[in-house]
Every structure is written in structure tokens, then in C-alpha cells.
XYZ file of C-alpha atoms in Angstrom:
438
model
C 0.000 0.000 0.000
C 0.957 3.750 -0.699
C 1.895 5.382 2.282
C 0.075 9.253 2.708
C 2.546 11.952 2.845
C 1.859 14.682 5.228
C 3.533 18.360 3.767
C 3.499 21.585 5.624
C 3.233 24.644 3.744
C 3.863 27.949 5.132
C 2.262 30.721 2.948
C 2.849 34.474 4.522
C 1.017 37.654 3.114
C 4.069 39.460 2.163
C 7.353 39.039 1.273
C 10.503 38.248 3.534
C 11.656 41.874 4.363
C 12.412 42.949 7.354
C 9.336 45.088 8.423
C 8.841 48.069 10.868
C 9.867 48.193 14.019
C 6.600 47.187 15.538
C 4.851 45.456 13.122
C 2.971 42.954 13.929
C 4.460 39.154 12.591
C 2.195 37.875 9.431
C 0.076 34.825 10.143
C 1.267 31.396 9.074
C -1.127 29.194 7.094
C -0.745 25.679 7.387
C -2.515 23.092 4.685
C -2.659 19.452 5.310
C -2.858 17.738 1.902
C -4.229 14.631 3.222
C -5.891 12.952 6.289
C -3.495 11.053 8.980
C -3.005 7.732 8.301
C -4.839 5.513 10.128
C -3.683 1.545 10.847
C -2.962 -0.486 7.865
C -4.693 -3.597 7.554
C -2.215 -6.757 7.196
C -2.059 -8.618 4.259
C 0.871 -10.677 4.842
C -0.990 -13.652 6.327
C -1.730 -17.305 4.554
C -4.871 -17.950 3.758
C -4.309 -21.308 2.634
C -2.893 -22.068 6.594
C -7.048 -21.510 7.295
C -7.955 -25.378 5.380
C -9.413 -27.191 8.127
C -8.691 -31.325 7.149
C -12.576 -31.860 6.758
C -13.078 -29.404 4.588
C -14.646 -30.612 1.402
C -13.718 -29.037 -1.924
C -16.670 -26.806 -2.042
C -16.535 -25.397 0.759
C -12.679 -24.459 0.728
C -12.802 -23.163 -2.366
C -15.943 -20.606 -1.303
C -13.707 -19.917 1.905
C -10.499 -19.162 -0.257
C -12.209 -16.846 -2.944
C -14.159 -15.271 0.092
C -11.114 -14.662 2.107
C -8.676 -13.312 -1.091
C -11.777 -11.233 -2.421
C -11.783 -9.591 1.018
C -7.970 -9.459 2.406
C -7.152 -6.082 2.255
C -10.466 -4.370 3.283
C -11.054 -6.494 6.097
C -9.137 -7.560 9.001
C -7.784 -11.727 9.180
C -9.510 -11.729 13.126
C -12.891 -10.866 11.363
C -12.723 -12.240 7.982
C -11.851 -15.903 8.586
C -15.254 -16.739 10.751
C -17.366 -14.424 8.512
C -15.600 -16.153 5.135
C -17.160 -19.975 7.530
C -20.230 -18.345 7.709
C -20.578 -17.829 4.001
C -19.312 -21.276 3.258
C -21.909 -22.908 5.855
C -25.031 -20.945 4.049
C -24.000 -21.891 0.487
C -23.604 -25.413 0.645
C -25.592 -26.873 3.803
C -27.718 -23.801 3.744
C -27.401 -22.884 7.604
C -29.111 -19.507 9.133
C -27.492 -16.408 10.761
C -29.120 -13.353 12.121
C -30.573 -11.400 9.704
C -27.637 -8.240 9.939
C -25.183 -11.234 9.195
C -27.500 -12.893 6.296
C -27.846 -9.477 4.778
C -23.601 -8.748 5.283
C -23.100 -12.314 3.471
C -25.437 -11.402 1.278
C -23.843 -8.477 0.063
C -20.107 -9.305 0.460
C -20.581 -12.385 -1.132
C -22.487 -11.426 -4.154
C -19.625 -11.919 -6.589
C -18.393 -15.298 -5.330
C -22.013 -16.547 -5.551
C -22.630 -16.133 -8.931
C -19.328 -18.021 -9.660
C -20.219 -20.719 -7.724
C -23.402 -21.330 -9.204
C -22.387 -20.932 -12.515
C -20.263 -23.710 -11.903
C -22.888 -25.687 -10.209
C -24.968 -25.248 -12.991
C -22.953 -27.120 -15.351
C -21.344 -29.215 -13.582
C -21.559 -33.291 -14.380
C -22.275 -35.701 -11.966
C -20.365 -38.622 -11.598
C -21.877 -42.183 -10.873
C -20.123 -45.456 -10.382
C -21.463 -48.330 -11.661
C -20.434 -52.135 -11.130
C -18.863 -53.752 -14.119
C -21.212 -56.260 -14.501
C -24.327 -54.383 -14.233
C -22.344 -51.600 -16.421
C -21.904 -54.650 -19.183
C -25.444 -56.000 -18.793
C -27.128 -52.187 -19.230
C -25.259 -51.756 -22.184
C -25.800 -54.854 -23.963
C -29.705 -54.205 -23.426
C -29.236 -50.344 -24.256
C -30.580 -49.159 -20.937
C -29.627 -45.884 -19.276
C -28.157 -46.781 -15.830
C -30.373 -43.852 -14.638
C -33.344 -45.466 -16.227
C -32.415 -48.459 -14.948
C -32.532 -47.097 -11.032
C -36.032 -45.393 -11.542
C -36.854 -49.027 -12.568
C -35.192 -50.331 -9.124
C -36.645 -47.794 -7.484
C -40.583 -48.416 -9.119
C -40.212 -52.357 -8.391
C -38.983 -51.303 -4.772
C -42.138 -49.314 -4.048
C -44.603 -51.646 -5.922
C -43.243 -54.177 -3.333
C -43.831 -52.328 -0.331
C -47.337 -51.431 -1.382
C -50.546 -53.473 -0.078
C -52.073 -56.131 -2.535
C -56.000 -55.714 -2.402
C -57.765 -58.573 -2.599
C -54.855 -61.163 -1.833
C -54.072 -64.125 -3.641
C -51.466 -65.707 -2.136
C -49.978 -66.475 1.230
C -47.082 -63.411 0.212
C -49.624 -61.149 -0.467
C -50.965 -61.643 2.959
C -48.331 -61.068 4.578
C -46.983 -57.828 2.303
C -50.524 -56.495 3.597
C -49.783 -57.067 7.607
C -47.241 -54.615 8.886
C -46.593 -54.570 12.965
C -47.757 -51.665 14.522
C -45.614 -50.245 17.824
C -45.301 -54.022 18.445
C -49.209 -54.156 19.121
C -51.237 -56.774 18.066
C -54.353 -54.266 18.422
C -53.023 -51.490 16.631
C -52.120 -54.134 13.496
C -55.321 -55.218 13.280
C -56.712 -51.939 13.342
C -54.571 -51.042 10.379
C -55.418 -53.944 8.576
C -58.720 -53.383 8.634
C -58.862 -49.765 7.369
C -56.724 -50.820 4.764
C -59.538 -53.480 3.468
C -57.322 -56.623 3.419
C -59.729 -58.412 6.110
C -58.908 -59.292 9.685
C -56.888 -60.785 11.943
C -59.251 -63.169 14.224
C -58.531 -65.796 17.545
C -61.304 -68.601 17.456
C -61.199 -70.372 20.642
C -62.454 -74.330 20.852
C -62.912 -75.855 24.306
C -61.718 -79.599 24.418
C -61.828 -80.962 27.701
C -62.915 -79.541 30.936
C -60.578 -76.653 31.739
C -58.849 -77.046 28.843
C -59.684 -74.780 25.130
C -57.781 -74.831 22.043
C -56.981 -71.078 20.750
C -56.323 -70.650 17.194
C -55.500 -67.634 14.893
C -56.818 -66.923 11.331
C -55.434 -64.148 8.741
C -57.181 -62.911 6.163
C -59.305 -64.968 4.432
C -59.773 -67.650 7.203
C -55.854 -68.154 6.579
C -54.706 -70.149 9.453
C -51.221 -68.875 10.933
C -50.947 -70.851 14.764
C -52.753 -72.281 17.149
C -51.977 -72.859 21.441
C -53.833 -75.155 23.622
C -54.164 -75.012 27.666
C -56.336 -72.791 29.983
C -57.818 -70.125 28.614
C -55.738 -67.443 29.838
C -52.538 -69.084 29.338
C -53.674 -70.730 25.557
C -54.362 -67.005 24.563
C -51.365 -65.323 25.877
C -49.535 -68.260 24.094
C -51.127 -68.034 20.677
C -50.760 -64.207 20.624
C -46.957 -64.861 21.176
C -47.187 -67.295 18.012
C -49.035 -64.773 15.999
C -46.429 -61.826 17.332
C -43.459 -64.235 16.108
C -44.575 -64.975 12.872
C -45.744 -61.352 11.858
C -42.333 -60.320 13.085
C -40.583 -63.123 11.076
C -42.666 -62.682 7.188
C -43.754 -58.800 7.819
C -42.299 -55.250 8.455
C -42.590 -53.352 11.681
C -42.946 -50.063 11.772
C -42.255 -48.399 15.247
C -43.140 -44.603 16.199
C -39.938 -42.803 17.953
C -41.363 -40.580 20.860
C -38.675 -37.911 21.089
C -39.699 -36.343 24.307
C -36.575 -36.488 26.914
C -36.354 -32.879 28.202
C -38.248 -30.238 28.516
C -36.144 -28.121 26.257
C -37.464 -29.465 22.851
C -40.639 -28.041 21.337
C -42.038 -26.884 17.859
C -44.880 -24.275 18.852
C -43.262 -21.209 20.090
C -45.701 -18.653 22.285
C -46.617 -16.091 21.063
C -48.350 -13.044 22.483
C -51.038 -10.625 21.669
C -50.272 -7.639 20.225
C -51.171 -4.359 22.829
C -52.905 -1.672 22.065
C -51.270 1.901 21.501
C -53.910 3.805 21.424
C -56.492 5.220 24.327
C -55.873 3.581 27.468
C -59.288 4.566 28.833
C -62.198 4.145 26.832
C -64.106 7.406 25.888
C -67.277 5.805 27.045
C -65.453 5.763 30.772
C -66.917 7.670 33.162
C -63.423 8.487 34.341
C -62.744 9.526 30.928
C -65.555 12.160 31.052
C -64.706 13.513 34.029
C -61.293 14.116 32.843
C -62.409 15.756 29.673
C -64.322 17.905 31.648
C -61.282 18.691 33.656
C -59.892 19.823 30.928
C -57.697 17.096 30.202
C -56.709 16.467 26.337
C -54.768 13.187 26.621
C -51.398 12.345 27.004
C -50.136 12.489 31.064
C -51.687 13.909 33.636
C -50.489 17.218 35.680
C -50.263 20.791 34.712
C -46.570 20.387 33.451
C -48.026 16.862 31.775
C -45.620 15.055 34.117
C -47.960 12.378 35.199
C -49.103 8.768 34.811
C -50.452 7.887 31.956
C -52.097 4.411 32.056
C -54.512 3.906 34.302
C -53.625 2.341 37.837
C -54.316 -1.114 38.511
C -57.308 -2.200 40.571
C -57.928 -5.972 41.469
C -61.646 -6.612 41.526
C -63.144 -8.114 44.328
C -65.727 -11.285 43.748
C -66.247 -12.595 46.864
C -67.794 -11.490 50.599
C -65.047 -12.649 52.179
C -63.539 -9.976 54.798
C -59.754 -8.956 53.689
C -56.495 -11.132 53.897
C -59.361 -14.365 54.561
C -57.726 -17.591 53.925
C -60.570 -19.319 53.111
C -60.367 -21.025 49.381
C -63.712 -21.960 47.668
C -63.416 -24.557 45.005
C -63.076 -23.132 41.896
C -66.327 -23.254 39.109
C -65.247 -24.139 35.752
C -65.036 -20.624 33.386
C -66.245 -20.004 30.370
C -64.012 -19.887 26.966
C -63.996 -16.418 26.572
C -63.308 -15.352 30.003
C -60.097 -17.750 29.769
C -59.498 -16.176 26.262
C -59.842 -12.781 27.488
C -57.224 -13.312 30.739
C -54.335 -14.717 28.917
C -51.882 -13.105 27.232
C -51.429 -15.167 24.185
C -52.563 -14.542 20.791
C -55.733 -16.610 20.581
C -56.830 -16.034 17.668
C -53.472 -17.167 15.955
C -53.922 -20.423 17.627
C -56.967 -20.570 16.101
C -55.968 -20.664 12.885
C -53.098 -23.043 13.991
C -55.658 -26.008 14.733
C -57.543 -25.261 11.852
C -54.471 -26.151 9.898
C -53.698 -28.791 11.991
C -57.138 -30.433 10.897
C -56.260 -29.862 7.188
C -52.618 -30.834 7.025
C -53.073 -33.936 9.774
C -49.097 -33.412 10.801
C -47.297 -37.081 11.144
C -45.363 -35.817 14.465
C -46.536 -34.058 17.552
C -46.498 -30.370 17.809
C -45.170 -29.780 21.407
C -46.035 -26.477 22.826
C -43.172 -24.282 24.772
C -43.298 -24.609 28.768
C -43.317 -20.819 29.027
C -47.648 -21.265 28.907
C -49.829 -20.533 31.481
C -51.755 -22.962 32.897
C -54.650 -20.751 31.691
C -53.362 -21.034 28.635
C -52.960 -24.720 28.433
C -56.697 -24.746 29.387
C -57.950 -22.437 26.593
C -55.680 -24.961 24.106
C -57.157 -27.582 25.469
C -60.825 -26.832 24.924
C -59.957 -25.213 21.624
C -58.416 -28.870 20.350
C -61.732 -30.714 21.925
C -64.116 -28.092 19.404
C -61.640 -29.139 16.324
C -61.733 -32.827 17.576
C -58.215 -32.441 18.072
C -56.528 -35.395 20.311
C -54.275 -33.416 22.692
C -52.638 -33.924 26.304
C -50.650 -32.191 29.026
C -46.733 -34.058 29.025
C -44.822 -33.554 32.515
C -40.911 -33.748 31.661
C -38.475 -35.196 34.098
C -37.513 -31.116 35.418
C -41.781 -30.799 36.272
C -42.399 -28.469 33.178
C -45.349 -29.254 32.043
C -46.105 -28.810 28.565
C -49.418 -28.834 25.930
C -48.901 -31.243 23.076
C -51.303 -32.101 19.759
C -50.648 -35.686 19.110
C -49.793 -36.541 15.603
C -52.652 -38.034 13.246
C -50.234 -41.474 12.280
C -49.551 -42.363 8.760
C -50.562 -45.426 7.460
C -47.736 -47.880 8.516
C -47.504 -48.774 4.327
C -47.090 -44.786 3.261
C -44.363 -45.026 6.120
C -42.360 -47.902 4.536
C -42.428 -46.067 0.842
C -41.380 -42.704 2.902
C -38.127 -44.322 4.401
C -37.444 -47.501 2.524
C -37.959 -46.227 -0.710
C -37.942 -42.230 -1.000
C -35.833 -41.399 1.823
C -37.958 -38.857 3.701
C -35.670 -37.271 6.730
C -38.668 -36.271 8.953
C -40.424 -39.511 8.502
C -37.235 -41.338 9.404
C -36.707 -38.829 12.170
C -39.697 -40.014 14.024
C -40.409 -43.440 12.482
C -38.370 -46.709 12.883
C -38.641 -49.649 10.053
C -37.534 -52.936 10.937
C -37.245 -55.258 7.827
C -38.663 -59.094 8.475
C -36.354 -61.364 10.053
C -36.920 -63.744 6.672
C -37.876 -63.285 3.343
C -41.487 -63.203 2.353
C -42.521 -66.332 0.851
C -41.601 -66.001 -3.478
C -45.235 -65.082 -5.457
């Protein structure tokens, strides 16, 4: 960098001659041509000595152009975690306050469009075994053609066979439900592949015979004994085999600490205007007064809401102990005496019915308990299933249940099309065997 000069010029109104006796010295001028320097920023530094070892390709290469682009209008302290910052948002598209989006935003502009352009055309690479490579070329397939076709056959064997026609298609239909008999029956049912049903024959004195039928009056196992003992038994038979010929699917209920919800709450917005209503009576008299709004006093130095009165309900004399059981309130008292926005969770169970979420929306402990009432009545007029969770801290918390996916529409989700929030919060277990060949 140029270093600034600083010159001192001395300019005097006359000439140098030596003047009267008592004259009076003329006035020096003096002209700064330029500002003071201020500190230099240093460029001697290396940016390459900034590669972390898990840096991929991508993101050093945003990081280098980032940092050189910026080197000798920014300092190294500064620009090293802002150039990470840029990296992070262009290729795993992470968030930043909005005064740092906006700075990225700006300061990166030119090494964006590069990096795009060269996304753009970019080829992707895909490695192919040499025998499938061999086959797909003899036959004049596309290898990419050839995985859509994987990926079609893959979903057309998860999917449910309606009516069955074979022992596989039977059990292709049954898919384990949380490990609950109950709830894979249920399933089955409102999928319209028929039932699963325990017939129980007695045989001696004391002694019945319990046996269980698929679909189709398919019989799967059977358990003899007491009642009790021949039920529990042939349940365990049935749970085995389903477990052995069928997939499982297995909801994941993430709720270990209080910490971790999806419904932030959010408050009412106040009102700026009048505090006092002009139909007040106080309001009158002030206006009478003289009073023209804003605060009170002659020098308008006063309050200016009005002060707080707690209304009394009750006969009972002052500081009384004595509790009577409480009567339950209406709706819109309880919607009128909290301080969250209502009406926007409203709208939020409204959308709840039309979406039907697959996951729970867990509400933030910071509610009220008059707030967690008002949510609660509010789900039971949408038909909403809801409850109150207690963590292991003693937060309690409001929660919408999910409405469940069909266990088959989960399978296609995270067998087949890799869906991150279905595989978030549901587990798969393939069959212990393979389904019987067609």
C-alpha cells in the first residue's frame, strides 16, 4: 500500500523583508494535503494455513475466494469466521441473524454467482459395477433409467395387494404396529385386506384350544391349555410370525427434556392507542377537567395508564384464607385473561385439521396454565386429540398428538424415498426372513 505523505506549507502575506519596528508578525497558514493515516490492515498472512482437514472441496474453495476477495479491506480476526459463515449458508444452507444474512449477502455477491455458474454445469459422476455396467449396455438401458426401474419395483413391493391371492400377499398387507397386536389389526382393517381373528375351541374340561386366522380364514398358529394361558400363548405365536414374514414399523417418541418443542408462544399484540375508553366515566370527568390526553399534571408530568385495581368477587372480609373450590369458566373469560394470541392459535388447529401433521407439535413450557386450558378446549371443538406431558424437570407442557400415517405410506417414505422427517420419528424394521416367493 501507498503510504500518505503529510507536507506543511507555510504561505505568509508578504514578502521576507524585514518590516517596521513594531509590526505585527504575518500569520502562518498551514494546509494538510491529506488525512493522517490511520492503521494499515495486514495482508501478509496465509490464507491457505485456514484449510481445516474436513473441509470438502466446495466449501474451501468458497472460503479461499471469500477470504482473497476480502484481504485487504477487512481484518484476518474478522474475515476468517465471517468467510465460515458464508461457506456454511451456500452449501448446507445454515441460518445467521438477519444483519449477518444481509452482510453475506452483500459481500458475497460476486463469489455466488461463480459458484453457481459452476454448479450449474457441472456433471455428476456415478459409479457403476462392471457387470451391471456390461449388462445395461448390452440391453441399451440408461443406468439412470435403470434405477427409476429399481426404485418403481422397490415401491410396488412395499405397497398393499388388495384382494390377496397368495400367502405373500398376505403377509406384504400385515405390517406390525408399535409391536401391538391391536393397533395391526386396526390397520389392517382400514386398509380393506380383512382381519386378523382368535377362534377359541374348548376340548376338555378346563382345557380350550386357541387358534388364529389371517385374512381370508388363513390359518397362521394355534396354542392349547387354559384359557388365559392358551391365549397369551397363541398371541406370542401370531407376534413371532408377523415379526418373522412382515415389516414393523415403530413410532420414535422424542420427548426427553423439557427443552425441545415446535410451537413457540406467542403473544397478543397491545394496544397503543387510548388507554381509557371514551365511554369511561373516568374519561368524562377528565375531559371535563380539561384534560386532552397524554399524562396527567399541569406540566403533563404524570401517569399515563390507568392504575391497577384488582376486583373483588367474593364477601369474604380482607387477607381471609378461606379457598372456595373453583367453578369451571367459560371460553372467553379464559381467552380474554391470557396473554397469548388466541386467535393465531386458532388458525393453527384449523391447519392442523387440514394438514393432519405425522409428528406431535409440542407447545413451549413458558404457557400458562390458563393457557394450556384455553388450548385444550380449543383442540376438543376441532376434535383435536391433545394432552398435558410432565418432563423429568416438572415443566409441564401442551402437546397435539400426531394423526399417524398409514404404517404402508411409512415404509415407501423411508425404505424407498428417503424422507428425513419420517425417518426422524419413524423406525422400520425389515422381516427377520424373506417373504414367501409369489
Amino acid at each position: 500500500m501507498m503510504r500518505r505523505l503529510l507536507r506543511r506549507k507555510c504561505i505568509f502575506n508578504g514578502q521576507l523583508k524585514k518590516g517596521p519596528k513594531n509590526a505585527v508578525p504575518p500569520t502562518a497558514v498551514v494546509i494538510l494535503d491529506s488525512e493522517p493515516e490511520e492503521n494499515p490492515i495486514a495482508t501478509d498472512w496465509d490464507v491457505e494455513s485456514y484449510r481445516k482437514p474436513f473441509d470438502t472441496r466446495s466449501v474451501w474453495n468458497l472460503k479461499k475466494w471469500f477470504m482473497e476477495l476480502h484481504k485487504e479491506s477487512i481484518a484476518e480476526e474478522e474475515l476468517v469466521p465471517i468467510a465460515q459463515a458464508f461457506a456454511n449458508v451456500q452449501v448446507y444452507r445454515c441460518s445467521y441473524p438477519d444483519e449477518l444474512m444481509e452482510r453475506l449477502q452483500k459481500l458475497g455477491e460476486p463469489v455466488t454467482k461463480v459458484y453457481r455458474n459452476l454448479q450449474t454445469g457441472k456433471s455428476t459422476r456415478i459409479l457403476v459395477p462392471a457387470q451391471d455396467a456390461i449388462r445395461l449396455e448390452h440391453r441399451g438401458v440408461p443406468y439412470l433409467e435403470h434405477l427409476a426401474e429399481l426404485k418403481a419395483q422397490k415401491e410396488e413391493s412395499l405397497l398393499p395387494i388388495i384382494p390377496p391371492r397368495k400367502l405373500a400377499d398376505i403377509f406384504q398387507n400385515i405390517v406390525v404396529v408399535n409391536n401391538s397386536l391391536k393397533d395391526t389389526i386396526l390397520w389392517l382393517e382400514r386398509l380393506g385386506g380383512g382381519t386378523i381373528s382368535l377362534a377359541m375351541c374348548p376340548l376338555v374340561y378346563g382345557v380350550v384350544e386357541v387358534k388364529a386366522f389371517a385374512s381370508y380364514n388363513l390359518f397362521l398358529t394355534k396354542a392349547a391349555g387354559p384359557y388365559n394361558q392358551a391365549y397369551a400363548q397363541c398371541v406370542a405365536n401370531l407376534m413371532e410370525i408377523f415379526r418373522s414374514y412382515c415389516y414393523q414399523v415403530n413410532y420414535i417418541r422424542r420427548f426427553e427434556v423439557c427443552d425441545y418443542y415446535n410451537v413457540e408462544r406467542l403473544l397478543r399484540e397491545t394496544d397503543t392507542g387510548t388507554e381509557i375508553h371514551p365511554n369511561n366515566i373516568g374519561f368524562q370527568m377528565l375531559r371535563k377537567l380539561g384534560w386532552v390526553g397524554g399524562p396527567l399534571g399541569f406540566k403533563q408530568q404524570g401517569i399515563v395508564t390507568p392504575i391497577a385495581v384488582v376486583t373483588k368477587h367474593n364477601r369474604l372480609g380482607l387477607g381471609s384464607d378461606v379457598r372456595r373450590p373453583k367453578k369451571a369458566k367459560a371460553l372467553n373469560w379464559l381467552c380474554a385473561n391470557c396473554e397469548m394470541d388466541v386467535d393465531f392459535y386458532k388458525a393453527l388447529m384449523e391447519t392442523v385439521v387440514r394438514k393432519r401433521p405425522y409428528y406431535d407439535l409440542i407447545f413451549s413450557p413458558a404457557f400458562t396454565e390458563t393457557e394450556r386450558i384455553v388450548l385444550t378446549r380449543l383442540a376438543a371443538q376441532y376434535r383435536i386429540r391433545c394432552e398435558t406431558r410432565q418432563s423429568v424437570n416438572g415443566s409441564l407442557q401442551f402437546v397435539i398428538k400426531r394423526f399417524p400415517l398409514p404404517p404402508h405410506e411409512v415404509l415407501l417414505q423411508v425404505l424407498a424415498r428417503d424422507h428425513p422427517v419420517c425417518q426422524k420419528f419413524y423406525e422400520v424394521i425389515p422381516p427377520k426372513f424373506s417373504l414367501i416367493p409369489k
